[in-house]
Short mmCIF file of C-alpha atoms in Angstrom, two decimals:
data_model
loop_
_atom_site.label_atom_id
_atom_site.label_comp_id
_atom_site.label_asym_id
_atom_site.label_seq_id
_atom_site.Cartn_x
_atom_site.Cartn_y
_atom_site.Cartn_z
CA MET A 1 -96.06 34.04 -56.42
CA ALA A 2 -97.48 29.90 -55.48
CA LEU A 3 -98.69 30.88 -52.76
CA GLY A 4 -100.84 34.15 -54.12
CA ILE A 5 -102.07 31.71 -56.45
CA SER A 6 -103.82 29.20 -54.27
CA ILE A 7 -105.07 32.02 -52.14
CA TYR A 8 -106.61 34.12 -55.43
CA PHE A 9 -107.65 31.26 -57.80
CA PRO A 10 -110.12 28.12 -57.71
CA PRO A 11 -108.91 25.01 -57.47
CA TRP A 12 -109.53 23.83 -61.32
CA VAL A 13 -106.69 26.62 -62.07
CA GLU A 14 -104.49 25.06 -59.94
CA ASN A 15 -104.44 22.36 -60.68
CA MET A 16 -104.32 22.66 -64.24
CA LEU A 17 -101.27 24.93 -63.73
CA ALA A 18 -99.62 22.20 -61.53
CA LEU A 19 -100.37 19.73 -64.33
CA LEU A 20 -98.63 21.82 -66.69
CA LEU A 21 -95.60 22.70 -64.42
CA ILE A 22 -95.55 18.49 -64.11
CA LEU A 23 -96.05 17.19 -67.41
CA THR A 24 -93.00 20.11 -68.86
CA ILE A 25 -90.54 21.08 -65.89
CA GLY A 26 -91.41 18.19 -64.39
CA VAL A 27 -90.78 15.37 -66.87
CA VAL A 28 -87.96 17.31 -68.95
CA HIS A 29 -85.52 17.04 -65.49
CA GLY A 30 -85.55 13.29 -65.89
CA ALA A 31 -85.39 13.25 -69.53
CA ASN A 32 -81.96 13.65 -69.97
CA ASP A 33 -81.12 10.33 -68.40
CA LEU A 34 -79.60 8.65 -71.19
CA ILE A 35 -77.13 11.20 -71.81
CA LEU A 36 -76.24 11.28 -68.23
CA ILE A 37 -76.01 7.68 -68.20
CA LYS A 38 -73.27 7.62 -71.56
CA LYS A 39 -71.29 10.65 -69.06
CA SER A 40 -71.26 8.74 -65.77
CA LYS A 41 -70.91 5.46 -67.34
CA THR A 42 -73.88 4.04 -65.25
CA PHE A 43 -73.26 0.72 -67.36
CA LYS A 44 -70.27 -0.92 -68.43
CA THR A 45 -71.29 -0.20 -71.93
CA ALA A 46 -71.70 3.80 -73.51
CA ASN A 47 -73.62 2.26 -76.26
CA SER A 48 -76.63 3.90 -76.26
CA ILE A 49 -78.80 1.66 -78.15
CA LYS A 50 -77.89 -1.07 -74.69
CA ASN A 51 -78.68 1.92 -72.39
CA LEU A 52 -81.70 2.77 -73.74
CA GLY A 53 -83.13 -0.87 -73.11
CA TYR A 54 -81.91 -1.40 -69.91
CA TYR A 55 -83.56 2.20 -69.32
CA LEU A 56 -87.08 0.95 -70.96
CA GLY A 57 -86.74 -2.37 -69.74
CA ILE A 58 -86.69 -0.82 -66.05
CA ILE A 59 -89.85 1.39 -67.18
CA LEU A 60 -91.67 -1.46 -68.20
CA MET A 61 -91.53 -3.51 -65.03
CA ILE A 62 -91.93 -0.95 -63.24
CA ILE A 63 -95.23 -0.16 -65.16
CA SER A 64 -96.10 -3.89 -64.49
CA LEU A 65 -95.50 -3.67 -61.03
CA PHE A 66 -97.84 -1.24 -60.51
CA PHE A 67 -100.97 -3.28 -62.04
CA ILE A 68 -100.07 -6.65 -61.05
CA ILE A 69 -99.21 -5.83 -57.34
CA PRO A 70 -99.17 -1.78 -56.30
CA GLN A 71 -99.48 -2.88 -52.78
CA ILE A 72 -95.50 -3.26 -52.84
CA ALA A 73 -95.23 -0.98 -55.94
CA LEU A 74 -96.73 2.23 -54.41
CA PRO A 75 -94.78 2.10 -50.98
CA VAL A 76 -91.46 1.27 -52.92
CA PHE A 77 -91.87 4.00 -55.27
CA VAL A 78 -92.94 6.60 -52.44
CA LEU A 79 -89.38 5.32 -50.86
CA PHE A 80 -87.52 6.04 -53.73
CA SER A 81 -89.03 9.26 -54.39
CA ALA A 82 -88.51 10.56 -50.86
CA TYR A 83 -84.77 9.33 -51.43
CA HIS A 84 -84.32 11.15 -54.45
CA PHE A 85 -86.13 14.54 -52.71
CA GLY A 86 -84.14 13.86 -49.53
CA GLU A 87 -80.88 13.44 -52.13
CA GLN A 88 -81.20 16.28 -54.29
CA HIS A 89 -81.90 18.66 -51.54
CA TRP A 90 -79.39 17.72 -48.75
CA GLU A 91 -76.10 16.02 -50.82
CA ALA A 92 -73.73 19.64 -51.34
CA ASN A 93 -75.32 20.52 -47.49
CA LEU A 94 -73.77 17.24 -45.18
CA ASN A 95 -70.80 16.39 -44.39
CA GLY A 96 -70.52 12.41 -42.37
CA HIS A 97 -71.12 9.19 -42.74
CA TRP A 98 -72.15 8.06 -46.18
CA PHE A 99 -75.29 5.65 -44.39
CA LEU A 100 -75.83 7.90 -41.95
CA ASN A 101 -76.66 10.61 -44.59
CA ARG A 102 -79.05 8.13 -46.97
CA VAL A 103 -80.65 7.24 -44.18
CA PHE A 104 -81.48 11.05 -43.19
CA TYR A 105 -82.16 11.43 -47.40
CA ILE A 106 -85.18 8.75 -47.05
CA LEU A 107 -86.60 10.30 -43.43
CA TYR A 108 -86.56 14.08 -44.94
CA GLY A 109 -87.86 12.39 -48.14
CA LEU A 110 -90.82 11.00 -46.46
CA PHE A 111 -90.91 13.46 -43.98
CA ILE A 112 -92.01 16.62 -47.02
CA PHE A 113 -94.20 13.41 -48.19
CA SER A 114 -96.05 13.47 -44.39
CA LEU A 115 -96.11 16.74 -44.74
CA LEU A 116 -98.08 16.96 -48.25
CA PHE A 117 -100.48 14.48 -47.03
CA ALA A 118 -101.41 15.19 -44.02
CA ALA A 119 -102.48 18.74 -45.45
CA HIS A 120 -104.99 16.52 -47.16
CA LYS A 121 -105.79 13.88 -45.56
CA GLU A 122 -108.74 12.82 -47.27
CA ASP A 123 -107.56 13.14 -51.11
CA VAL A 124 -104.52 11.14 -50.06
CA GLN A 125 -106.58 8.60 -48.25
CA GLN A 126 -108.58 7.85 -51.64
CA ILE A 127 -105.95 7.75 -53.91
CA ILE A 128 -103.73 5.35 -52.55
CA TYR A 129 -107.06 3.18 -51.70
CA GLN A 130 -107.84 3.48 -55.24
CA MET A 131 -104.85 2.06 -56.39
CA SER A 132 -104.02 -0.17 -53.84
CA HIS A 133 -106.89 -0.79 -52.08
CA VAL A 134 -105.49 -0.29 -48.96
CA LEU A 135 -107.29 2.26 -46.64
CA LEU A 136 -105.45 3.90 -44.05
CA PRO A 137 -107.01 5.54 -41.35
CA ILE A 138 -106.92 9.20 -40.88
CA SER A 139 -104.89 9.54 -37.89
CA PHE A 140 -102.04 7.73 -39.51
CA PHE A 141 -100.90 10.78 -41.78
CA ASP A 142 -100.65 13.06 -38.38
CA ASP A 143 -98.99 10.24 -36.01
CA ALA A 144 -96.65 9.89 -39.15
CA LEU A 145 -96.02 13.22 -39.85
CA LEU A 146 -95.27 13.85 -35.64
CA ILE A 147 -93.13 10.98 -35.77
CA LEU A 148 -90.81 11.41 -38.64
CA LEU A 149 -90.80 15.41 -38.26
CA LEU A 150 -89.36 14.71 -34.41
CA ILE A 151 -86.46 11.88 -36.42
CA VAL A 152 -85.60 14.95 -38.90
CA ILE A 153 -84.92 18.05 -35.89
CA ILE A 154 -82.77 15.35 -34.32
CA PHE A 155 -81.03 14.60 -36.74
CA MET A 156 -80.54 18.49 -38.34
CA GLY A 157 -79.76 18.70 -34.65
CA ALA A 158 -76.42 16.11 -34.53
CA TYR A 159 -75.45 17.23 -37.55
CA ALA A 160 -75.12 20.59 -36.70
CA PHE A 161 -73.60 20.00 -33.55
CA LYS A 162 -71.09 17.99 -35.34
CA ARG A 163 -70.62 20.37 -37.54
CA LYS A 164 -71.48 18.16 -40.33
CA LEU A 165 -74.15 20.49 -41.54
CA LYS A 166 -72.97 22.87 -44.50
CA THR A 167 -76.22 24.73 -44.39
CA PHE A 168 -77.43 26.70 -41.09
CA TRP A 169 -80.43 24.39 -39.47
CA LEU A 170 -82.44 27.26 -38.90
CA GLU A 171 -82.99 27.97 -42.21
CA GLU A 172 -83.90 24.75 -43.13
CA LEU A 173 -86.79 24.90 -40.34
CA PHE A 174 -87.72 27.77 -41.80
CA PHE A 175 -88.65 25.98 -45.35
CA ILE A 176 -90.65 23.00 -43.57
CA VAL A 177 -92.67 26.30 -42.19
CA VAL A 178 -92.94 27.10 -45.24
CA PHE A 179 -93.89 24.18 -47.21
CA PHE A 180 -96.80 23.49 -43.79
CA VAL A 181 -98.19 26.67 -44.81
CA ILE A 182 -97.99 26.51 -48.69
CA PHE A 183 -99.54 22.59 -48.37
CA ASN A 184 -102.50 23.48 -46.05
CA THR A 185 -103.07 26.49 -48.60
CA ALA A 186 -102.83 24.76 -51.86
CA THR A 187 -104.92 21.85 -53.67
CA LEU A 188 -102.71 18.35 -53.54
CA LEU A 189 -101.58 18.49 -56.78
CA TRP A 190 -100.60 22.10 -57.15
CA ALA A 191 -99.30 21.60 -53.51
CA PHE A 192 -97.34 18.66 -54.74
CA ALA A 193 -96.33 20.49 -57.86
CA ILE A 194 -94.94 23.84 -56.29
CA TYR A 195 -91.91 20.83 -54.38
CA PHE A 196 -91.99 19.00 -57.22
CA VAL A 197 -91.46 21.68 -59.70
CA LEU A 198 -89.80 24.84 -57.81
CA TRP A 199 -87.69 22.78 -54.85
CA HIS A 200 -86.67 19.72 -56.74
CA SER A 201 -87.05 19.49 -60.86
CA ILE A 202 -85.46 22.92 -61.22
CA PRO A 203 -81.94 22.61 -58.91
CA SER A 204 -81.92 19.34 -60.01
CA ILE A 205 -81.36 20.65 -63.69
CA LYS A 206 -78.88 22.94 -62.88
CA GLU A 207 -77.23 20.23 -61.20
CA GLN A 208 -77.67 18.07 -64.64
CA VAL A 209 -76.21 21.10 -66.99
CA GLU A 210 -73.26 21.96 -64.60
CA PHE A 211 -72.16 18.23 -64.96
CA LEU A 212 -72.60 17.52 -68.54
CA TYR A 213 -71.21 21.22 -69.59
CA GLY A 214 -69.35 22.55 -66.34
CA THR A 215 -71.23 25.29 -66.54
CA CYS A 216 -74.91 26.83 -65.93
CA ASN A 217 -74.89 29.16 -68.45
CA ARG A 218 -77.82 30.70 -71.05
CA ALA A 219 -76.40 28.28 -73.74
CA ALA A 220 -76.23 25.29 -71.48
CA VAL A 221 -78.84 25.32 -70.12
CA ILE A 222 -80.41 25.72 -74.01
CA GLY A 223 -78.03 22.85 -74.74
CA TYR A 224 -79.31 20.53 -72.41
CA LEU A 225 -83.18 21.93 -73.50
CA LYS A 226 -82.36 20.90 -77.41
CA LEU A 227 -80.84 17.44 -75.92
CA ALA A 228 -84.39 16.71 -73.35
CA TRP A 229 -86.82 17.64 -76.55
CA VAL A 230 -87.48 14.65 -78.26
CA TYR A 231 -87.37 12.70 -75.12
CA TRP A 232 -89.80 14.96 -73.27
CA LEU A 233 -91.80 14.62 -76.47
CA VAL A 234 -91.69 11.02 -76.50
CA ALA A 235 -93.03 10.62 -72.71
CA LEU A 236 -95.97 12.82 -73.25
CA VAL A 237 -96.91 11.31 -76.70
CA GLY A 238 -97.03 8.04 -74.78
CA PHE A 239 -98.66 9.30 -71.96
CA GLY A 240 -101.19 11.45 -74.58
CA VAL A 241 -102.11 8.56 -75.91
CA VAL A 242 -102.81 6.71 -72.90
CA VAL A 243 -104.79 9.25 -71.59
CA TYR A 244 -106.99 9.27 -74.59
CA PHE A 245 -108.47 5.39 -74.89
CA PHE A 246 -108.74 4.91 -70.64
CA GLY A 247 -109.47 8.49 -69.65
CA GLU A 248 -112.93 7.98 -68.91
CA ASP A 249 -112.42 5.39 -66.33
CA GLN A 250 -111.01 7.57 -63.13
CA SER A 251 -109.60 5.56 -61.23
CA LEU A 252 -107.70 3.24 -63.57
CA LEU A 253 -106.43 7.06 -65.49
CA LEU A 254 -105.15 7.86 -61.37
CA ALA A 255 -103.41 4.72 -61.44
CA ILE A 256 -102.22 5.48 -65.31
CA PHE A 257 -100.55 8.64 -63.83
CA PHE A 258 -98.79 7.53 -60.95
CA SER A 259 -97.77 5.11 -62.96
CA PHE A 260 -95.99 7.18 -65.38
CA LEU A 261 -94.52 9.25 -62.93
CA ALA A 262 -93.06 6.09 -60.79
CA ALA A 263 -91.51 4.78 -64.45
CA ILE A 264 -89.44 7.71 -64.76
CA THR A 265 -88.61 8.53 -61.32
CA PHE A 266 -87.08 4.93 -60.65
CA PRO A 267 -84.25 4.68 -63.02
CA HIS A 268 -83.84 8.11 -62.87
CA VAL A 269 -83.05 8.13 -58.85
CA LEU A 270 -80.40 5.07 -60.25
CA VAL A 271 -79.09 7.42 -63.06
CA ILE A 272 -78.98 11.13 -60.39
CA SER A 273 -77.45 9.31 -57.42
CA ARG A 274 -74.50 7.97 -60.05
CA MET A 275 -74.46 11.38 -61.21
CA HIS A 276 -73.65 12.28 -57.46
CA LYS A 277 -70.85 9.55 -57.42
CA LYS A 278 -69.00 10.37 -60.32
CA THR A 279 -69.02 14.14 -59.58
CA GLN A 280 -67.55 13.59 -56.16
CA GLN A 281 -64.97 11.46 -57.94
#
C-alpha cells in the first residue's frame, strides 16, 4: 500500500501522509518514556517530578545544541538515530559479543540512512546545508552507501557463519531490496515515514506494551495509548506553537522540525536501551 501511494499519488499527498504518520504514531512511540523510566528505574529515584526534570533538561539541551553548534549536533543526532534503528531491528535477532553488536547497530542504522539519502541526494544535500552550512558533494552519498552496504553484508555473513543470527540472512537482504525500491520511488519525507513508522515505531510500540503490561493485546494497547496521549498532545501543541510563530521562515522551520525530532530521540534512545537491558535481566 505504501508503495502504491508513492506511485499513484502526487508528492504533496505523500508528504501530508508522511507528516500525519510521523506526528501521530511516530511521536506516540516515544511519548511514554517517563513511564518506561519509572518501570525500568533508569534513574536512581523513581520520583516522577525529578524524572521529568531530567528528561526535559536533556530535551532543552539538545534543542540548544542544534541552534548553537548544528555542525556537531546534526551528525551526533544521525549517529544516535542510527544506533536506535539498528538496536530496534536487531536486538532480538542477534547473539554474540556485546560491543560488536552495538557497533553493528550503528552501522546498520547508518546504512539505512545512506540508502535513503542516496535516493534523494540533492534534497538531502540542501537540507544538510540549510541546517549546518556544510555542503557535502553529491558523490559522498553514493560512496557512503557502497561502503556501508559492504560492511553490513560482511557483518551479516559473519554472524550467520558463527550461528549468532536468529533470523535468516536472505530475509534481511530481501528487506534491503524492498527499502531500495521504496526509497527510490517515494518522496524523501514519505520514504522516511514508511521506515520510521512501519518498520520502527510500530514494532517499538509493541515492545513497550509488552514491557509495561507483560502482553500485547487490545486492552494493553489501549492502556498504553491512555498513558501516552497527554505527553503526545503536549509535544504536538509545543511544536504547533513554534510552527505558528516561525512557519514563514522555511529554513528555520526545517531546523526546528529536526530539532524537535532530535530532542525526543536522544533521551528515547537511552530509555529504550535501558528497557532492553531490564528485559534481559
